Short mmCIF file of C-alpha atoms in Angstrom, two decimals:
data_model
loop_
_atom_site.label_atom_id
_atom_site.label_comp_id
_atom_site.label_asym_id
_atom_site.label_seq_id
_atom_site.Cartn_x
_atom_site.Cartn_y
_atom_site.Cartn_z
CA UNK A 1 0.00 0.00 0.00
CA UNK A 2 1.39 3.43 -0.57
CA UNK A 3 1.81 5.42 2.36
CA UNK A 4 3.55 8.21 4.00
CA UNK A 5 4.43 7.06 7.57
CA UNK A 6 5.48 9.24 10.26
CA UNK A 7 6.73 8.24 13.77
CA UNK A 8 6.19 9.13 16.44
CA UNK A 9 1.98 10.03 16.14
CA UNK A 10 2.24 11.66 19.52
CA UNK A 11 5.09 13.05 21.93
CA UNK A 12 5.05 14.94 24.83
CA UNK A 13 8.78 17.15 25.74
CA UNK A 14 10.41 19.54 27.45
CA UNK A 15 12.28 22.33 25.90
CA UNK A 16 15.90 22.08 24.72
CA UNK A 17 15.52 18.11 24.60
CA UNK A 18 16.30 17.57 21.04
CA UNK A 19 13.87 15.10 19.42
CA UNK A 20 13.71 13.55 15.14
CA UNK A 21 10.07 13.05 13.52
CA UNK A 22 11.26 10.47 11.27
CA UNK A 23 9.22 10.52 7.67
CA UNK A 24 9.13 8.06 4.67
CA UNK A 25 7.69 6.86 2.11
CA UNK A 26 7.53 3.83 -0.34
CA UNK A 27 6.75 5.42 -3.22
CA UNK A 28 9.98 6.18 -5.02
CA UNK A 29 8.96 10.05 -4.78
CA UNK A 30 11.61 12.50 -5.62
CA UNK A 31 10.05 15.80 -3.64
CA UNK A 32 9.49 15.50 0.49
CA UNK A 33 8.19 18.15 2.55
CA UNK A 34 7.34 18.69 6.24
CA UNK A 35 4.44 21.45 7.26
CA UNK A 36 2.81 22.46 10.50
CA UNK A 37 -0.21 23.41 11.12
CA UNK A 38 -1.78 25.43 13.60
CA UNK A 39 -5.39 26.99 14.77
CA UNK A 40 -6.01 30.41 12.74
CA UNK A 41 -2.94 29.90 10.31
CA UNK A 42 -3.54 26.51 8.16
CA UNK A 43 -0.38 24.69 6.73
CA UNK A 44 2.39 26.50 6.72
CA UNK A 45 5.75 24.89 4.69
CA UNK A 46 9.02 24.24 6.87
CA UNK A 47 11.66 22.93 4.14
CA UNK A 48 11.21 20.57 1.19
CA UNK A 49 13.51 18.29 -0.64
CA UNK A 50 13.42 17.89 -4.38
CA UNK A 51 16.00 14.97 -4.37
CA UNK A 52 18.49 12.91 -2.47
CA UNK A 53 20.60 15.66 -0.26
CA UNK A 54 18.47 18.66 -1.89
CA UNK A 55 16.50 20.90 0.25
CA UNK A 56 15.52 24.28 0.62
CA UNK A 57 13.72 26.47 3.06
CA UNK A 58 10.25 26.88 3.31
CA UNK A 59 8.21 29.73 4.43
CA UNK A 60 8.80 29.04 8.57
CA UNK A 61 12.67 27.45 8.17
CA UNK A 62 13.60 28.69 11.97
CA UNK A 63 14.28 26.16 14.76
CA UNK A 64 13.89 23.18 12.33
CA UNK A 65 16.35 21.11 10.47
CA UNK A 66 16.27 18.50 7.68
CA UNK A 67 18.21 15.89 5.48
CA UNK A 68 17.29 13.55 2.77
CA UNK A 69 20.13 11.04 2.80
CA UNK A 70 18.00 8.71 1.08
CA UNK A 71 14.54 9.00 -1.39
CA UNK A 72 12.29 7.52 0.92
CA UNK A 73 12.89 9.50 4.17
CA UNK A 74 13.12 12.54 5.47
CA UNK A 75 13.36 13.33 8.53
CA UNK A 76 12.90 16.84 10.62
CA UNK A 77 14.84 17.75 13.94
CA UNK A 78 14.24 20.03 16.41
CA UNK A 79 17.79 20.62 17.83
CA UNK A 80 16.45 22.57 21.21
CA UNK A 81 12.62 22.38 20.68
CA UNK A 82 10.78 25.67 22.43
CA UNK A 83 6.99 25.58 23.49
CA UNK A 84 6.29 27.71 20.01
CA UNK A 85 6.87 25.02 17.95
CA UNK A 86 4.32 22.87 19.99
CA UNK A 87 2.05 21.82 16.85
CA UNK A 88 0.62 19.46 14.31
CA UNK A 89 3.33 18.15 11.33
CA UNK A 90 2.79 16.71 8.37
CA UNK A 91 5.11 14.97 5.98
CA UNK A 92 4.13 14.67 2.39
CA UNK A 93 5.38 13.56 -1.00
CA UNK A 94 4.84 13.47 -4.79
CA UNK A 95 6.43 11.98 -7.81
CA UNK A 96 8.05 15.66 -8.57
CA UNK A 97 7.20 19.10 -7.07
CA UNK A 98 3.99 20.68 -5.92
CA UNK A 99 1.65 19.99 -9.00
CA UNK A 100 1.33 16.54 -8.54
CA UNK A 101 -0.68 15.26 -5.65
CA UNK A 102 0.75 15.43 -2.41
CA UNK A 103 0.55 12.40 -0.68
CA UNK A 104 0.28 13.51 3.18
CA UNK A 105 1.30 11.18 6.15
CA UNK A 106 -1.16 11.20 9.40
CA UNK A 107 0.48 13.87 11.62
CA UNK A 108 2.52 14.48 14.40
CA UNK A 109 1.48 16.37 17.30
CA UNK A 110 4.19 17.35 19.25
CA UNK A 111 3.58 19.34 22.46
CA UNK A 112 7.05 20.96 24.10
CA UNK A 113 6.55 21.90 27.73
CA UNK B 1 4.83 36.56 -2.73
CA UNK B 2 1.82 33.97 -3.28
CA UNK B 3 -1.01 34.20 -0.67
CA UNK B 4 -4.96 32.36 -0.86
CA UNK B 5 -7.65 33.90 0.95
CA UNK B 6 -10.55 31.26 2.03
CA UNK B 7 -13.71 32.12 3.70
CA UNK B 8 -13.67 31.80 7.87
CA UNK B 9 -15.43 29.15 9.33
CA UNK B 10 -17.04 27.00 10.50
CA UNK B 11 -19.58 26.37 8.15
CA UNK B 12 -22.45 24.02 9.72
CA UNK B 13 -25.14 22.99 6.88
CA UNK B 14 -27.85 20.20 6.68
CA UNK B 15 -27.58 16.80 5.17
CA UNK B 16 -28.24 17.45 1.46
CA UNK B 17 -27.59 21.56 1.33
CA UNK B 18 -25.68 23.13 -1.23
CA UNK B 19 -22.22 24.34 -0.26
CA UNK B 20 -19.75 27.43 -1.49
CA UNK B 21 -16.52 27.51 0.34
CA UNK B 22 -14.96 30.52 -1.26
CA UNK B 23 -11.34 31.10 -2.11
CA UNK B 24 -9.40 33.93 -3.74
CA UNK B 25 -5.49 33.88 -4.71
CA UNK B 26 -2.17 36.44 -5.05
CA UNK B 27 -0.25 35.55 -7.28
CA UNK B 28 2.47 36.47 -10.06
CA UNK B 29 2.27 34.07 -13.63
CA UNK B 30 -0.53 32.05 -14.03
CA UNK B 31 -0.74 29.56 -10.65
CA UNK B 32 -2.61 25.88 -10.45
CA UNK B 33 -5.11 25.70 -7.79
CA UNK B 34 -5.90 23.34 -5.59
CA UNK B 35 -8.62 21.84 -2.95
CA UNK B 36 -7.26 19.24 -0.51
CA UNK B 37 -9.76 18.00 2.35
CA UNK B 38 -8.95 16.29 5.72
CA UNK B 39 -11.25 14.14 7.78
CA UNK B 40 -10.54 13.86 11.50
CA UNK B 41 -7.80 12.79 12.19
CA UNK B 42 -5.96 11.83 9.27
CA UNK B 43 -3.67 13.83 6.76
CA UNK B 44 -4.54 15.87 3.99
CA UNK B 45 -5.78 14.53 0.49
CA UNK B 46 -6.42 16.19 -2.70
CA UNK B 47 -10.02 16.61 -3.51
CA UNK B 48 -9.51 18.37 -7.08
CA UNK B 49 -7.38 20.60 -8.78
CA UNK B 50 -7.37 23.25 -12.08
CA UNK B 51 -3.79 24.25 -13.68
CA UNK B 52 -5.42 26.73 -15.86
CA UNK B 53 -7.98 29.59 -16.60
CA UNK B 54 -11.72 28.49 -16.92
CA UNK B 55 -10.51 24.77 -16.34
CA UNK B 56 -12.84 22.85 -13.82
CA UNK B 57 -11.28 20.28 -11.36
CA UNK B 58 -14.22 17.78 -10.10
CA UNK B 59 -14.55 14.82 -7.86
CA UNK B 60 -16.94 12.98 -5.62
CA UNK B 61 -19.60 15.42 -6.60
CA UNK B 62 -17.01 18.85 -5.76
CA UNK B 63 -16.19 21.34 -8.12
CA UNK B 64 -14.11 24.15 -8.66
CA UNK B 65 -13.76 26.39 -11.38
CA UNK B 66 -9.95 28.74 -11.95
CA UNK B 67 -11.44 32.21 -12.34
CA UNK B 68 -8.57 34.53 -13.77
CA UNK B 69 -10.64 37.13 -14.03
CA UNK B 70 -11.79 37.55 -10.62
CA UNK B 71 -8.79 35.41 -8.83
CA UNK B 72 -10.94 32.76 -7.36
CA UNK B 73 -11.54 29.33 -7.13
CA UNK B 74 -14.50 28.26 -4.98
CA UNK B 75 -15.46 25.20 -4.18
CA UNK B 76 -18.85 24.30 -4.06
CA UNK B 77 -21.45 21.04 -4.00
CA UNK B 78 -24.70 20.77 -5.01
CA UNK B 79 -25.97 17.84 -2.06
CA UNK B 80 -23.46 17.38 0.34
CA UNK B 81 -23.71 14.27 3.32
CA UNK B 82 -22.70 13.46 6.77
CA UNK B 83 -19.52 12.01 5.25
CA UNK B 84 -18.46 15.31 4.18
CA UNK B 85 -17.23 17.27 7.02
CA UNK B 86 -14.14 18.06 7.29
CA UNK B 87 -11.40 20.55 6.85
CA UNK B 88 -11.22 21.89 3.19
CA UNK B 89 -8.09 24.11 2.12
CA UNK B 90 -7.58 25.75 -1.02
CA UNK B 91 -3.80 25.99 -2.29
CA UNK B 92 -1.55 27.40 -4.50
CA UNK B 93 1.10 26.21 -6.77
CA UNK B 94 3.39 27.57 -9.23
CA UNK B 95 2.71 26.41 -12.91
CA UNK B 96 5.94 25.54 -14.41
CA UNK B 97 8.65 23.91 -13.55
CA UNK B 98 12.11 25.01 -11.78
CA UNK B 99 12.90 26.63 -8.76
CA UNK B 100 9.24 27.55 -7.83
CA UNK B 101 8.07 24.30 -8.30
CA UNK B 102 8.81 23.28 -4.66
CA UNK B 103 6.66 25.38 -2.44
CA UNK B 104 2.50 24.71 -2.12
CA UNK B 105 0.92 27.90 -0.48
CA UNK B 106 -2.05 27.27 1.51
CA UNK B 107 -4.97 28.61 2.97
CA UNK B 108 -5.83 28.78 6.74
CA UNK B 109 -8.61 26.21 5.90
CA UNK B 110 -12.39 25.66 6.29
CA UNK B 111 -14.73 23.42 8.94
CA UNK B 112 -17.04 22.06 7.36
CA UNK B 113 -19.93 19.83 9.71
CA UNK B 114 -22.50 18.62 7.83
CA UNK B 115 -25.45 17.73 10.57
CA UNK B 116 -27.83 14.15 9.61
#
C-alpha cells in the first residue's frame, strides 16, 4: 500500500531536549516536505527536498532542520525544541514538485513543555 | 509573494444543502489551484485541482472552477452528506517547472460539519 508514515503520532517534551520526527515513504517520490499546522494559520511549509541531499527552506525554516540522505525518508529535527513550535506536522510527497498530488502522512502532534 | 484567501469558518449545513466555500489567490504568472480536504484525524488529500484559466477540477460530486478574471476558485457542491465534514483548504502552486516548483501555499482552511 502506498503510504507516507510518520513516527512518532504523539510526543510529549520539554524544551531544549532535542527530538527527530522520522518521515518516509515507499513510493519512489523525488520531492518531500514537512508542514505544521496550527489553529487560525492553516499549513504553513518548513523545508522541502526535491532529491536525495536537496533541500531548501520553506516559508517558517527557523528552529527546524532537515536531510534527505536517502529518497524515501526525510526526517525533521528540532535541535532545542521551544513551546512555540508545539504543533501538528505533516510529511508529504509526490512523484516531482507541488503539482502533482501530495501524498500527506497522518500527523505528528508534538507538544514541548 | 503567493497568498490564498478562504472564507472563515465553520460552516455548519444540513444533510443534502448546497455548499460554497470561497477562495481567492495572489499571485504572479498564471498559478494551479488546488482543494485538498482532511477528515478527523488523518492527513490531507487532494479533492480536485485546475492548472489553468476556466478549467474545472471535479470529484466525488465537488467542483471548482480557476477564475482569472476575478482570482478565485470556490469550491462548491450541489448535495453534500454526513460524510463530508471536514477541513477543506484551497492551495496554491506555481505552474511551471524550476525553482518555484517546490513550495505549495495554503490557505488557513475551512470546517465544514455537515449535521444528519
Amino acid at each position: 500500500e502506498a503510504q507516507v508514515t510518520q513516527n512518532p503520532r504523539y510526543l510529549i517534551t520539554v524544551t531544549g531536549k532535542k527530538l527527530t520526527v522520522t518521515c518516509s515513504q515507499n513510493m519512489n517520490h523525488e520531492y518531500m516536505s514537512w508542514y505544521r499546522q496550527d489553529p487560525g494559520l492553516g499549513l504553513r511549509q518548513i523545508y522541502y527536498s526535491m532529491n536525495v541531499e536537496v533541500t531548501d527552506k520553506g516559508d517558517v525554516p527557523e528552529g527546524y532542520k532537515v536531510s534527505r540522505k536517502e529518497k524515501r525518508n526525510f526526517p525533521l529535527i528540532l535541535e532545542s525544541p521551544s513551546p512555540n513550535q508545539t504543533s501538528l506536522y505533516f510529511c508529504a510527497s509526490s512523484q516531482q514538485g507541488v503539482n502533482q498530488p501530495q501524498h500527506f502522512g497522518d500527523g505528528t502532534r508534538l507538544s514541548i513543555l | 509573494g503567493n497568498s490564498v484567501t478562504q472564507m472563515e469558518g465553520p460552516v455548519t449545513l444540513s444533510e443534502e444543502a448546497f455548499l460554497t466555500i470561497n477562495c481567492t489567490y495572489t499571485a504572479t504568472g498564471y498559478p494551479s489551484l488546488f482543494w485538498y480536504v482532511q477528515y478527523p484525524g488523518e492527513g490531507l488529500q487532494l479533492l480536485l485541482k485546475a492548472t489553468k484559466a476556466d478549467d474545472k477540477g471535479s470529484n466525488k460530486g465537488f467542483e471548482a472552477t480557476y477564475r482569472k478574471e476575478t482570482t478565485s476558485f470556490h469550491l462548491e457542491k450541489g448535495s453534500v452528506q454526513v460524510s463530508d465534514s471536514a477541513v477543506y483548504f484551497c492551495a496554491l502552486g506555481p505552474r511551471y517547472s524550476g525553482g518555484s516548483n517546490y513550495k505549495l501555499t495554503f490557505g488557513k482552511g475551512t470546517l465544514l460539519t455537515v449535521n444528519p
